[in-house]
XYZ file of C-alpha atoms in Angstrom:
285
model
C -48.683 -10.702 117.077
C -45.626 -9.717 115.118
C -42.584 -9.081 117.142
C -40.291 -6.122 116.806
C -37.794 -8.289 114.974
C -40.362 -9.337 112.392
C -41.266 -5.735 111.752
C -37.655 -4.833 111.083
C -37.256 -7.810 108.765
C -40.397 -6.783 106.870
C -39.076 -3.256 106.430
C -35.826 -4.638 105.074
C -37.705 -6.696 102.472
C -39.764 -3.673 101.464
C -36.643 -1.544 101.029
C -35.078 -4.338 98.963
C -38.144 -4.558 96.747
C -38.134 -0.797 96.221
C -34.438 -0.836 95.318
C -34.937 -3.703 92.882
C -37.909 -1.948 91.348
C -35.905 1.265 91.011
C -32.989 -0.602 89.436
C -35.385 -2.252 86.966
C -36.921 1.076 86.022
C -33.540 2.690 85.492
C -32.383 -0.329 83.453
C -35.453 -0.199 81.250
C -35.045 3.533 80.798
C -31.411 3.064 79.780
C -32.345 0.324 77.319
C -35.064 2.470 75.807
C -32.637 5.358 75.458
C -30.083 3.185 73.709
C -32.704 1.807 71.326
C -34.107 5.210 70.466
C -30.790 7.075 70.010
C -29.689 5.550 66.580
C -33.161 5.986 65.134
C -33.190 9.624 66.084
C -29.778 10.182 64.433
C -30.796 8.386 61.236
C -33.999 10.376 61.104
C -32.090 13.626 61.416
C -29.700 12.587 58.643
C -32.599 11.734 56.395
C -34.199 15.027 57.125
C -30.998 16.855 56.306
C -30.652 14.960 53.035
C -34.180 15.682 52.068
C -33.786 19.332 52.865
C -30.606 19.642 50.759
C -31.802 17.544 47.789
C -35.453 17.883 47.210
C -36.485 15.596 44.341
C -39.872 17.218 44.152
C -38.589 20.738 43.670
C -40.419 22.650 40.960
C -38.011 23.370 38.074
C -40.521 25.229 36.039
C -42.346 24.350 32.826
C -40.709 24.914 29.366
C -42.141 27.824 27.494
C -42.716 28.211 23.769
C -39.978 30.838 23.628
C -37.435 28.449 25.175
C -38.371 25.641 22.793
C -38.224 27.979 19.802
C -34.811 29.274 20.890
C -33.490 25.729 21.270
C -34.787 24.717 17.848
C -33.246 27.824 16.302
C -29.842 26.941 17.777
C -30.078 23.365 16.494
C -31.029 24.576 13.017
C -28.069 26.952 12.992
C -25.687 24.099 13.836
C -27.237 21.935 11.132
C -26.804 24.749 8.623
C -23.135 25.103 9.533
C -22.603 21.354 9.116
C -24.325 21.410 5.725
C -22.091 24.248 4.552
C -18.994 22.344 5.673
C -20.181 19.190 3.898
C -20.829 21.180 0.708
C -17.342 22.687 0.908
C -15.718 19.265 1.356
C -17.770 17.809 -1.499
C -16.702 20.655 -3.776
C -13.043 20.042 -2.921
C -13.457 16.325 -3.686
C -15.047 17.163 -7.030
C -12.196 19.547 -7.887
C -9.597 16.909 -6.994
C -11.416 14.283 -9.075
C -11.518 16.598 -12.083
C -7.802 17.337 -11.734
C -7.024 13.611 -11.481
C -9.011 12.935 -14.645
C -7.125 15.690 -16.467
C -3.774 14.303 -15.310
C -4.740 10.784 -16.401
C -5.854 12.086 -19.782
C -2.549 13.903 -20.272
C -0.659 10.830 -19.072
C -2.511 8.628 -21.557
C -1.692 11.031 -24.377
C 1.963 11.090 -23.317
C 2.179 7.292 -23.191
C 0.581 6.991 -26.628
C 3.071 9.514 -28.009
C 5.974 7.624 -26.445
C 4.767 4.358 -27.965
C 4.581 5.962 -31.409
C 8.016 7.493 -30.938
C 9.378 4.130 -29.808
C 8.005 2.440 -32.924
C 9.494 5.133 -35.153
C 12.888 4.851 -33.449
C 12.824 1.045 -33.669
C 11.921 1.101 -37.359
C 14.576 3.719 -38.081
C 17.170 1.793 -36.100
C 16.274 -1.437 -37.884
C 16.505 0.277 -41.260
C 19.947 1.640 -40.404
C 21.118 -1.787 -39.297
C 19.732 -3.486 -42.391
C 21.439 -0.990 -44.662
C 24.873 -1.760 -43.200
C 27.073 -2.673 -46.213
C 29.198 -4.996 -44.091
C 26.193 -7.306 -43.615
C 25.525 -7.629 -47.334
C 25.871 -11.275 -48.233
C 26.458 -12.377 -44.621
C 24.984 -15.790 -43.918
C 24.718 -17.853 -40.771
C 23.507 -21.409 -40.280
C 22.162 -22.457 -36.887
C 24.285 -24.916 -34.924
C 22.963 -28.473 -35.198
C 25.731 -30.646 -33.687
C 28.751 -30.574 -31.402
C 31.221 -30.155 -34.265
C 29.487 -27.011 -35.523
C 29.330 -25.733 -31.947
C 33.079 -26.066 -31.463
C 33.722 -24.561 -34.899
C 31.565 -21.519 -34.111
C 33.257 -20.985 -30.763
C 36.710 -21.211 -32.354
C 35.787 -18.852 -35.201
C 34.388 -16.250 -32.805
C 37.624 -16.300 -30.830
C 39.979 -16.210 -33.812
C 38.186 -14.053 -36.406
C 37.333 -10.587 -35.079
C 35.661 -9.538 -38.337
C 33.360 -12.549 -38.300
C 32.580 -11.961 -34.646
C 31.651 -8.320 -35.374
C 29.499 -9.190 -38.393
C 27.653 -11.942 -36.514
C 27.003 -9.564 -33.627
C 25.580 -6.914 -35.966
C 23.540 -9.500 -37.850
C 22.006 -10.817 -34.613
C 21.200 -7.281 -33.466
C 19.279 -6.794 -36.711
C 17.346 -10.024 -36.221
C 16.563 -9.461 -32.541
C 13.692 -7.020 -32.009
C 13.115 -7.259 -28.241
C 14.438 -4.645 -25.848
C 14.314 -6.719 -22.664
C 17.588 -8.529 -21.947
C 16.014 -11.894 -21.149
C 13.929 -11.879 -24.309
C 16.959 -10.829 -26.335
C 18.860 -13.832 -24.980
C 15.926 -16.079 -25.830
C 15.707 -14.779 -29.400
C 19.464 -15.187 -29.836
C 19.239 -18.783 -28.615
C 16.453 -19.489 -31.129
C 18.602 -18.087 -33.951
C 22.022 -19.504 -33.057
C 20.979 -23.070 -32.123
C 18.573 -25.531 -33.660
C 15.973 -26.758 -31.232
C 16.750 -30.440 -31.653
C 20.380 -29.761 -30.742
C 19.870 -28.021 -27.390
C 18.506 -31.139 -25.588
C 21.943 -32.684 -26.123
C 23.527 -29.893 -24.054
C 23.658 -28.933 -20.406
C 25.477 -26.175 -18.604
C 28.247 -28.303 -17.072
C 27.815 -31.438 -19.194
C 26.749 -33.586 -16.252
C 23.907 -35.945 -17.068
C 22.759 -39.550 -16.631
C 23.097 -42.110 -18.087
C 25.420 -40.320 -20.543
C 27.147 -36.935 -20.240
C 25.988 -34.032 -22.391
C 27.798 -31.279 -24.264
C 28.971 -28.634 -21.747
C 27.704 -25.251 -22.897
C 29.765 -23.422 -20.260
C 32.951 -24.493 -22.081
C 32.008 -22.368 -25.124
C 33.347 -19.106 -23.727
C 33.335 -17.170 -27.006
C 29.717 -18.106 -27.704
C 28.774 -17.062 -24.159
C 30.501 -13.718 -24.760
C 28.486 -13.322 -27.964
C 25.280 -13.868 -25.997
C 26.387 -11.375 -23.362
C 26.916 -8.702 -26.030
C 23.701 -9.263 -27.993
C 21.693 -9.745 -24.785
C 22.597 -6.240 -23.638
C 20.645 -3.211 -24.808
C 21.217 0.517 -24.931
C 20.276 0.896 -21.270
C 21.554 -2.312 -19.664
C 24.770 -4.283 -20.017
C 24.345 -7.816 -18.724
C 27.071 -9.888 -17.070
C 28.445 -13.386 -17.578
C 26.490 -14.552 -14.532
C 23.214 -13.493 -16.134
C 24.064 -15.433 -19.303
C 25.034 -18.492 -17.252
C 21.823 -18.299 -15.233
C 19.814 -18.003 -18.461
C 21.250 -21.197 -19.951
C 21.017 -23.036 -16.635
C 17.279 -22.379 -16.681
C 16.661 -22.977 -20.394
C 18.719 -26.080 -21.182
C 16.924 -28.503 -18.807
C 13.641 -27.729 -20.620
C 15.037 -27.609 -24.167
C 13.375 -30.929 -24.985
C 9.946 -29.370 -24.442
C 10.557 -26.822 -27.232
C 11.657 -29.286 -29.900
C 8.179 -29.823 -31.348
C 7.152 -26.174 -31.301
C 6.813 -24.433 -34.624
C 9.606 -22.108 -35.583
C 7.498 -18.986 -35.159
C 6.023 -20.282 -31.913
C 8.413 -19.227 -29.185
C 8.179 -19.210 -25.451
C 9.739 -15.906 -24.546
C 10.476 -14.707 -21.055
C 7.519 -13.255 -19.259
C 7.689 -9.624 -18.306
C 5.887 -8.470 -15.193
C 4.235 -5.237 -16.246
C 2.464 -3.112 -13.675
C -1.200 -2.685 -14.420
C -2.444 0.799 -15.079
C -4.862 2.124 -12.457
C -8.509 1.540 -13.221
C -10.161 4.847 -14.065
C -13.712 3.488 -14.240
C -14.643 4.786 -10.801
C -13.283 8.241 -11.542
C -15.113 8.348 -14.877
C -18.401 7.465 -13.187
C -17.733 10.139 -10.594
C -17.047 12.711 -13.286
C -20.267 11.735 -15.073
C -22.242 12.116 -11.867
C -20.715 15.546 -11.299
C -21.712 16.697 -14.771
C -25.282 15.535 -14.144
């Protein structure tokens, strides 16, 4: 039979088992609570979100009146845009017509100026040709160094001869541009086969050339006849002209007398009016 001591020991084991069982139950309950708590919070948040923003809320169906009102508003805006476009197009047409009128007047003015220029040039040439001081005046183009020195000396010592030669050259020269006037004067004063024997400073290999810069009176003559009624050229311009022309004088020897290589003038091109004319034609249609 079990002794009193064994009974007490058995009771102790039973109490221990109950305590362990209770601890296990409380531990499991705590673990379950911790596992369920976040899910409950997330569920509540989702419910709140769904309550505030319901994607399945009924917004109502569009009616024929609403659609008709919307279309009417769109058509009104389109009409306003069309009226603005028509207004802008009309302004463009008016500007194009005014530009065409201005160009027509400008063309007429330019044509009148050209005719007036020709009349003035012819009248001026007639007045120069009728100068009694030039009657019987003759000039022979320079063909060698001796004639060059003689011409330079005569221009410096004989004022009457210098004046008559200047007037005579002004009658012969028809260009208005200074560079072309210098070129025409060079063609008249010097023979072409003589200029290759000259250079500006006289430096050349294997033999030196005739220094054109030493002929100061001839250079002054070119400065005077190279100027026009609007522009007076300087000695530097004359020097630069000969410095450019003399190195290529040999290339002009075999040209015919009436075949001259004048200086090129850079003339601005007139604006093309073809586009405006087509536009005007389209407007008339």
